[in-house]
Coordinates of C-alpha atoms in Angstrom, one line a residue:
X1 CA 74.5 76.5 36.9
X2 CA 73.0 74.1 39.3
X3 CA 69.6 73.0 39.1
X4 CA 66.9 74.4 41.8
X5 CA 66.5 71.9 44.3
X6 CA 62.5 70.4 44.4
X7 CA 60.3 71.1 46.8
X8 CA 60.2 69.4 50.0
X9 CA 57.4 67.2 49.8
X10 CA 55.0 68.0 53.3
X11 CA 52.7 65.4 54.7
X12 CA 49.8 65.6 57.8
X13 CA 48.9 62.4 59.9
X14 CA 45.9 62.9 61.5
X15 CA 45.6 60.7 65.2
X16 CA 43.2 60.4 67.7
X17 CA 44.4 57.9 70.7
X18 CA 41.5 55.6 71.0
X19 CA 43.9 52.2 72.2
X20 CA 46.4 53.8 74.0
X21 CA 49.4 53.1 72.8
X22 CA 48.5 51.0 69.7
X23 CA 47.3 53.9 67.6
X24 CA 49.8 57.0 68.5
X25 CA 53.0 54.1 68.3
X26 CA 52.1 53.0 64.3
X27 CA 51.2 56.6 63.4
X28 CA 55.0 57.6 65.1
X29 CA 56.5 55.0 63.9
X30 CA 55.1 55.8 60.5
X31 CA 56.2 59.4 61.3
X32 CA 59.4 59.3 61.8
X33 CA 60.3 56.4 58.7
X34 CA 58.4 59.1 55.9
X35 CA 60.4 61.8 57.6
X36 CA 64.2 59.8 57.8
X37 CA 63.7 57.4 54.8
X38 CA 61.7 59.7 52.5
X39 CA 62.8 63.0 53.6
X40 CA 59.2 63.9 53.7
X41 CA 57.8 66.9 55.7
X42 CA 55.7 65.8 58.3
X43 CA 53.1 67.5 60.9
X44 CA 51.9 65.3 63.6
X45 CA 48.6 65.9 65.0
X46 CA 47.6 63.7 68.0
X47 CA 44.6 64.4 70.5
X48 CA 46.5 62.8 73.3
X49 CA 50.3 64.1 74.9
X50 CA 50.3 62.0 77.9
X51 CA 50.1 58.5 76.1
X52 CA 52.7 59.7 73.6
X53 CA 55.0 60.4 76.2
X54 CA 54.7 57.1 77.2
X55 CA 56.2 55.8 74.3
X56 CA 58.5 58.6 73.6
X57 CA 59.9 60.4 76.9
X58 CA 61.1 63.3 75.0
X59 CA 57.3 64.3 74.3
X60 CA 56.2 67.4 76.4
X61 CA 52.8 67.3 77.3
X62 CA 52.1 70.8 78.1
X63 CA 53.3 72.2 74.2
X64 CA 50.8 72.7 72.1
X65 CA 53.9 72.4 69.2
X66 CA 57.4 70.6 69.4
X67 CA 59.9 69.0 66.9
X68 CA 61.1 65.9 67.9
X69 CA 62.9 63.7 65.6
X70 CA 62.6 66.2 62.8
X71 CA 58.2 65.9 63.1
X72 CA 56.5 68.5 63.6
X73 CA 54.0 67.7 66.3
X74 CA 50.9 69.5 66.6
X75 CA 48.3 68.9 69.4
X76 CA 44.9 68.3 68.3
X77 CA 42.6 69.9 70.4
X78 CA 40.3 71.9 68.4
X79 CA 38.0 69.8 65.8
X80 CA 36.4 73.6 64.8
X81 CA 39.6 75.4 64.3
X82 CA 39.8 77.0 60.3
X83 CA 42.6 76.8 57.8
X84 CA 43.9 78.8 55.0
X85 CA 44.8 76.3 51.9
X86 CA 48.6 77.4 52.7
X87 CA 48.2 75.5 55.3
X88 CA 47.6 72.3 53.9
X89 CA 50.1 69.4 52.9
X90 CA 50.8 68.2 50.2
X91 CA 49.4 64.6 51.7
X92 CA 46.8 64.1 54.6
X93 CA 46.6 60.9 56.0
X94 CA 44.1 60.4 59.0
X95 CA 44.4 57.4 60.7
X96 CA 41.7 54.7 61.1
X97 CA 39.1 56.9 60.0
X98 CA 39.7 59.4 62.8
X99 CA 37.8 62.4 61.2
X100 CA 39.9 65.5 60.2
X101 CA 38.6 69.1 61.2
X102 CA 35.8 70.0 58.6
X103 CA 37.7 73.5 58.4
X104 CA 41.0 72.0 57.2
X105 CA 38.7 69.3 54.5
X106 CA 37.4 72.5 53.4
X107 CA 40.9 74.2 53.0
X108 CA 41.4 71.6 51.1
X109 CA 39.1 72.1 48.4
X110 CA 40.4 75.8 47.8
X111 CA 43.7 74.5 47.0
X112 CA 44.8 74.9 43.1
X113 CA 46.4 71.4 43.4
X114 CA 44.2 69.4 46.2
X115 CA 46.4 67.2 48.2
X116 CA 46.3 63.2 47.7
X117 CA 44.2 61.8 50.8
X118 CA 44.6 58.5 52.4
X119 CA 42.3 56.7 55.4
X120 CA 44.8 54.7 56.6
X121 CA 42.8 51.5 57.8
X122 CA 43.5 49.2 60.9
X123 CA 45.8 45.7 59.8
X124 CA 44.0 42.9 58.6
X125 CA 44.2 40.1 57.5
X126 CA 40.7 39.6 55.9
X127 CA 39.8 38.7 52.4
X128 CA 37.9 41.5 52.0
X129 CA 40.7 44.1 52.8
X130 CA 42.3 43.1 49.2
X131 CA 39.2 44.3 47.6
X132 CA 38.8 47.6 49.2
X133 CA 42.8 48.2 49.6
X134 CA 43.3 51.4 47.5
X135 CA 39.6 52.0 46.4
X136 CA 38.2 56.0 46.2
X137 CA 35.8 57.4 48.6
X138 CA 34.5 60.9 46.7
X139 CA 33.7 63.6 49.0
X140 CA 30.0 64.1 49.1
X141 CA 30.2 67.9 49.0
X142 CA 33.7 68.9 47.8
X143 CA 36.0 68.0 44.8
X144 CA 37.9 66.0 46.4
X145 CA 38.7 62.3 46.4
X146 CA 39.5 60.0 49.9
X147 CA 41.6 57.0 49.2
X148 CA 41.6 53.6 51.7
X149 CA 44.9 52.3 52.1
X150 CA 45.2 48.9 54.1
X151 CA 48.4 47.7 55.6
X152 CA 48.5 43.5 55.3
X153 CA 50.1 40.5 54.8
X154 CA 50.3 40.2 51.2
X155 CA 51.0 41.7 47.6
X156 CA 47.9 42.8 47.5
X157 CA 47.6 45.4 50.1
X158 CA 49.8 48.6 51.8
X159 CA 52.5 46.1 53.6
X160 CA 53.7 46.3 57.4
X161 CA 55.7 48.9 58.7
X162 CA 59.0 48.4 58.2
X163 CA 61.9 50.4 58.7
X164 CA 65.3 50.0 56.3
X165 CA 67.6 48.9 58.7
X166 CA 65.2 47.1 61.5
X167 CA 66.5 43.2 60.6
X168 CA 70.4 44.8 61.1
X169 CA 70.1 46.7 64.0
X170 CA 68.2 43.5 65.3
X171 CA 71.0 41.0 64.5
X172 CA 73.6 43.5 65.5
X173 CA 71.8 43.5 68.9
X174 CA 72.0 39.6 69.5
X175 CA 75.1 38.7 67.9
X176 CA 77.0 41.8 69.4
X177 CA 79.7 42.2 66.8
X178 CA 80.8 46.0 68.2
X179 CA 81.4 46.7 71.9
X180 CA 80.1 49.9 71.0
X181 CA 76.4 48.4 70.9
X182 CA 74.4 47.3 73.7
X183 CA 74.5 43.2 74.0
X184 CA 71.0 41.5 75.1
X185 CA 73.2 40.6 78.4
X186 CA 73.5 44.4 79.3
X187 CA 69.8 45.0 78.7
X188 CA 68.6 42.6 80.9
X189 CA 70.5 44.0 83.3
X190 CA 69.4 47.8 82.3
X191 CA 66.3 46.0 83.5
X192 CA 67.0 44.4 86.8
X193 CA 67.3 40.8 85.6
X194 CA 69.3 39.0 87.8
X195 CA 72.5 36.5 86.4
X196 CA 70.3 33.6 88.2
X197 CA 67.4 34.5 85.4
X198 CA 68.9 34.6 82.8
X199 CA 69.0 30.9 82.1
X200 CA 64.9 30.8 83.0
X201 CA 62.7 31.1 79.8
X202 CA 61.9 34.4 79.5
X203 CA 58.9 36.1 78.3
X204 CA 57.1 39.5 77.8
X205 CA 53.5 40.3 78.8
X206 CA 51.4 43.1 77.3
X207 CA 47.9 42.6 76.9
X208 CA 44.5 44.6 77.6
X209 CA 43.3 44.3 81.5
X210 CA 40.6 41.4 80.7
X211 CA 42.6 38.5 79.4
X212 CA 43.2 35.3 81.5
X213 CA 46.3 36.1 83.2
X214 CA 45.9 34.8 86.5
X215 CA 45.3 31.3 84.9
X216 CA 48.1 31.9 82.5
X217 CA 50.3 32.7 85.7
X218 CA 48.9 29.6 87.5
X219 CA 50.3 27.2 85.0
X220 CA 53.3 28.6 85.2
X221 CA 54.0 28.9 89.0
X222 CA 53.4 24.8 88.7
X223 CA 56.1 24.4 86.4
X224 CA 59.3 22.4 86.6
X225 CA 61.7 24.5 84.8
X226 CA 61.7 28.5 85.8
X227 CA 59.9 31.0 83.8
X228 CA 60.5 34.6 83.8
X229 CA 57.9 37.4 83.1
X230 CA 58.8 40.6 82.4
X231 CA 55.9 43.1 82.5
X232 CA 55.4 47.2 81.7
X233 CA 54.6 49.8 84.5
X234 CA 50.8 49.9 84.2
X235 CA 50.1 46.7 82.3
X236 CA 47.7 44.6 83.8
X237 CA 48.0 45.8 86.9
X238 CA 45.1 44.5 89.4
X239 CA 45.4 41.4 88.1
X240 CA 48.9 40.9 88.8
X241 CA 48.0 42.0 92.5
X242 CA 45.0 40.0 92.8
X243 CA 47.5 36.8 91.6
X244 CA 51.0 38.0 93.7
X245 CA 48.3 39.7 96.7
X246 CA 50.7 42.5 97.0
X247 CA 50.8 45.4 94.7
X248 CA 53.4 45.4 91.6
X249 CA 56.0 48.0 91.5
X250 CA 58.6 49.3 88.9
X251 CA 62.0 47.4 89.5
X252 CA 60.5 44.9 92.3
X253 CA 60.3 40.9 91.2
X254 CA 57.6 38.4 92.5
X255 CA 58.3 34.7 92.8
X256 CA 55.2 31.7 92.8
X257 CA 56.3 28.3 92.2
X258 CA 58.5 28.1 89.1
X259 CA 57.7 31.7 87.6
X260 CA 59.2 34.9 88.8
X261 CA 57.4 38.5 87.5
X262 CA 59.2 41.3 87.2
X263 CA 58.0 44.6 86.8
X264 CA 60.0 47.1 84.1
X265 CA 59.7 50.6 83.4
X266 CA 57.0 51.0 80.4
X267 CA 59.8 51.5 77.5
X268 CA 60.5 53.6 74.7
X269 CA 59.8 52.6 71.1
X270 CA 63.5 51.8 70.6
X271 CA 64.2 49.5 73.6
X272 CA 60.5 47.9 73.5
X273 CA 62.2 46.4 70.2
X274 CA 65.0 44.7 72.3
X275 CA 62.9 43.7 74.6
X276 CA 60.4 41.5 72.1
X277 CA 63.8 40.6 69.8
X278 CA 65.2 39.6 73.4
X279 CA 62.9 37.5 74.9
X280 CA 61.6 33.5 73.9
X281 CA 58.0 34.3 74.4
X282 CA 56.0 37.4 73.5
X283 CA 52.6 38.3 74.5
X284 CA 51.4 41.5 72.4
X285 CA 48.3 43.7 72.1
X286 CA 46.5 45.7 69.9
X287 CA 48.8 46.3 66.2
X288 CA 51.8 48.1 66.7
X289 CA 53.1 45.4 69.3
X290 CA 51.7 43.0 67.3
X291 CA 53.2 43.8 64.1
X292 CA 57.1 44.3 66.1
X293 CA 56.2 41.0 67.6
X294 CA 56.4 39.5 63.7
X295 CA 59.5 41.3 62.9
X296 CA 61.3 40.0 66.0
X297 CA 61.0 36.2 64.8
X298 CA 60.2 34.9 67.9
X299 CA 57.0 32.9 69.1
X300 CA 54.2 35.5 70.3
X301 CA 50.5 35.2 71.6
X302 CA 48.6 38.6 70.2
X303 CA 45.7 39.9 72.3
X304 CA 43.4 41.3 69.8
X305 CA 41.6 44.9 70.7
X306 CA 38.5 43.4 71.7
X307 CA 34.9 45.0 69.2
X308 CA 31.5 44.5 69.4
X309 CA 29.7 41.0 68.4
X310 CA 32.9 39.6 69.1
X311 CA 34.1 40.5 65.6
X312 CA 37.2 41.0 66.7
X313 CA 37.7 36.7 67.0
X314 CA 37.0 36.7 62.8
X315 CA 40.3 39.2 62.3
X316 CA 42.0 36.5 65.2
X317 CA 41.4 33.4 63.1
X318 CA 42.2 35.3 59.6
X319 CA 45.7 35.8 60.8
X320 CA 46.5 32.2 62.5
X321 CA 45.3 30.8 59.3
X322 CA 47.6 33.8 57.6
X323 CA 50.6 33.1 59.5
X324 CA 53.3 30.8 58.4
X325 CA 54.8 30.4 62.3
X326 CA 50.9 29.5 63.5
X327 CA 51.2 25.9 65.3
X328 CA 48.1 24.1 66.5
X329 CA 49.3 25.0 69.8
X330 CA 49.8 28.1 69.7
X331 CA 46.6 28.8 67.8
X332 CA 44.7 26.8 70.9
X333 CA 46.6 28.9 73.4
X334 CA 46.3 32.3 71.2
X335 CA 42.1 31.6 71.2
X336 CA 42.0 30.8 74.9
X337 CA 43.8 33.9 75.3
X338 CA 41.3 35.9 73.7
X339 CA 38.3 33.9 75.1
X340 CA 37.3 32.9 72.1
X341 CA 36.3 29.8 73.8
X342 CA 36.3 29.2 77.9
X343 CA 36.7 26.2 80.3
X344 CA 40.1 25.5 78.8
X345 CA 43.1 23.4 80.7
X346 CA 45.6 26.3 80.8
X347 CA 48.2 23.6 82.1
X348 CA 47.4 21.3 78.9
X349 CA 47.5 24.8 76.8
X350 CA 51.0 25.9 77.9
X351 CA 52.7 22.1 77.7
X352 CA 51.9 21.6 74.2
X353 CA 53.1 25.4 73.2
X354 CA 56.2 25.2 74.8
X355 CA 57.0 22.0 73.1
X356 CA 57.0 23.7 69.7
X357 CA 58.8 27.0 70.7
X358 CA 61.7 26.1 68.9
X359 CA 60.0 25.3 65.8
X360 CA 57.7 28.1 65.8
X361 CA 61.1 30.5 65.7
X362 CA 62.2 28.9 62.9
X363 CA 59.0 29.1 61.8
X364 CA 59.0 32.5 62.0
X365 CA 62.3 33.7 59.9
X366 CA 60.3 32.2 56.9
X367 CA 57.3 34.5 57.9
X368 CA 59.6 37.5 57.9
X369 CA 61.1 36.7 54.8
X370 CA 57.5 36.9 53.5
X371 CA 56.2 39.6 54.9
X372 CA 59.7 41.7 53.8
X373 CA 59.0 40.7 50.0
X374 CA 55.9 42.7 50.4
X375 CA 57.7 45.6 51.1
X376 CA 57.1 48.3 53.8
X377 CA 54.0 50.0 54.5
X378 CA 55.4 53.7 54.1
X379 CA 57.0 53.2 50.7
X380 CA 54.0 51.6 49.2
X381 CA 51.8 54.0 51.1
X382 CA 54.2 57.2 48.6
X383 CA 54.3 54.6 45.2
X384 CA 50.7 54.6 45.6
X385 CA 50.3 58.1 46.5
X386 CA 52.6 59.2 43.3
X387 CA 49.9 57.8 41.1
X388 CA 47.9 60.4 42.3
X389 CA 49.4 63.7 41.9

């Protein structure tokens, strides 16, 4: 007689869209690898439909609940709303300390076994995350225990994001060993790149509206050899105007000096992967770009989600002293980028980092090697939470 099969393990991830795109793309991303990898149940709550859809088309923004990809997505709307403890998984993660409903906390505290819960904290990589990695936060009023769980760059925290076959489908993509899969030559097209750019160095752009980029795009335009800049619908937008003086639209290109900027559709998950394993130079924001920026082993510039007190420069120079692939020229270019300092020679800045673009690729395979030996955020994130239950 066969054995009963167990119990489908069920999991909520609490998110509440505070950097547009940064917060809602880890949390799906995070979704979707419990769900495929893990077979884990999960429910989806997000207090924002239209950025979602953003990074995943399929999302419709008038449902209150859809299944996509196996997730159940619930929209979170109602902060008040009650629960009854049936309703409460097995595993409750909230994301960056986004504060669950105080009715579904409660339903919590009714249930015979209380579900393991996790604050799943912003990436780091500050000393002081290894300390609090993992460290309980009782509940003042119920029985119930919080857990912090950090994602990092080291052993001693949750890991990156990661999913199983993300280095494969990435060397299938530019080696092209199967005409059934796209080749980087056909996505560039997909994207309006003309044979003529192909040879020009090409590099992505998506940053937060206050960085530097009309001197960035000055130093380009005086250039010798060609530089092409492939932006997202909707990323910096004014800027870009005040720089061209004409308005940037999706599918049009815009030429000064050496550097051409062309304007792509804002992408899904899936083919914003391409684009950062596709291109020589990456310019990322906030963490989810930032962290696909590392796994594509290519040289990238992050633009850190600016805090108050400028705190946000401290968790900058904690990860160029971090990371492996860190030049001094890319470290001088990466803190002009951020203002961390002003009055810089953006001409001097981009020489000296194209120099080393070469080496910080190669650079950068030994980083992912590292960061892989960790092991990925979501199966650390389940070890840890089996010590629990």
């Amino acid at each position: 007689m066969p054995s009963p099969q167990a119990a489908t393990t069920t999991l909520a991830l609490f998110c509440k869209v505070v950097d547009n795109y940064g917060d809602i793309g880890i949390c799906w991303r995070l979704a979707r690898q419990l769900h495929k990898e893990h077979q884990i149940d999960v429910q989806l709550w997000v207090d924002d439909l239209i950025s979602f859809q953003r990074i995943c088309p399929e999302v419709a923004t008038n449902l209150e609940t859809q299944i996509l990809d196996g997730i159940r997505i619930q929209y979170w709307q109602n902060q008040d709303a009650s629960f009854t403890p049936a309703e409460i998984a097995d595993i409750v993660i909230e994301f960056f300390a986004c504060d669950i409903p105080p009715g579904y906390i409660a339903s919590m505290a009714q249930c015979e076994r209380p579900p393991v819960w996790i604050n799943l904290e912003g990436l780091s990589a500050e000393a002081w995350v290894e300390g609090c990695h993992t460290l309980p936060s009782p509940h003042p009023s119920f029985s119930l225990t919080k857990y912090f769980f950090f994602p990092g760059f080291n052993a001693k925290t949750g890991g990156l994001i990661h999913e199983r076959t993300l280095d494969q489908e990435r060397r299938d993509f530019l080696t092209n060993p199967s005409n059934n899969l796209q080749t980087k030559a056909q996505f560039f097209e997909q994207l309006g790149v003309l044979p003529a750019e192909i040879s020009s160095l090409k590099v992505s752009l998506f940053c937060y509206p206050h960085a530097p980029v009309a001197a960035l795009f000055a130093a380009w335009s005086s250039q010798e050899k060609p530089i092409l800049c492939l932006v997202p619908d909707g990323v910096v937008t004014e800027a870009i105007q005040n720089f061209l003086g004409e308005t940037p639209t999706v599918g049009n290109h815009y030429s000064r000096g050496a550097l051409t900027v062309r304007i792509i559709p804002f992408m899904p998950q899936a083919d914003y992967d391409k684009l950062l394993w596709s291109c020589d130079l990456n310019f990322v924001r906030g963490e989810d770009s930032f962290v696909r920026a590392q796994w594509a082993a290519k040289a990238f510039i992050w633009h850190i989600y600016p805090q108050d007190e400028n705190l946000h420069h401290k968790k900058l120079n904690a990860f160029l002293q971090t990371h492996l692939a860190t030049t001094h020229s890319s470290k001088t270019l990466s803190l002009a980028w951020n203002e961390v300092h002003t009055g810089d020679n953006w001409q001097d800045l981009w020489s000296n980092m194209s120099k080393d673009l070469a080496t910080i690729e190669i650079q950068s395979q030994g980083w992912l090697e590292q960061m892989n030996a960790n092991g990925d955020l979501a199966s650390n994130l389940l070890s840890f939470v089996n010590t629990k239950r």
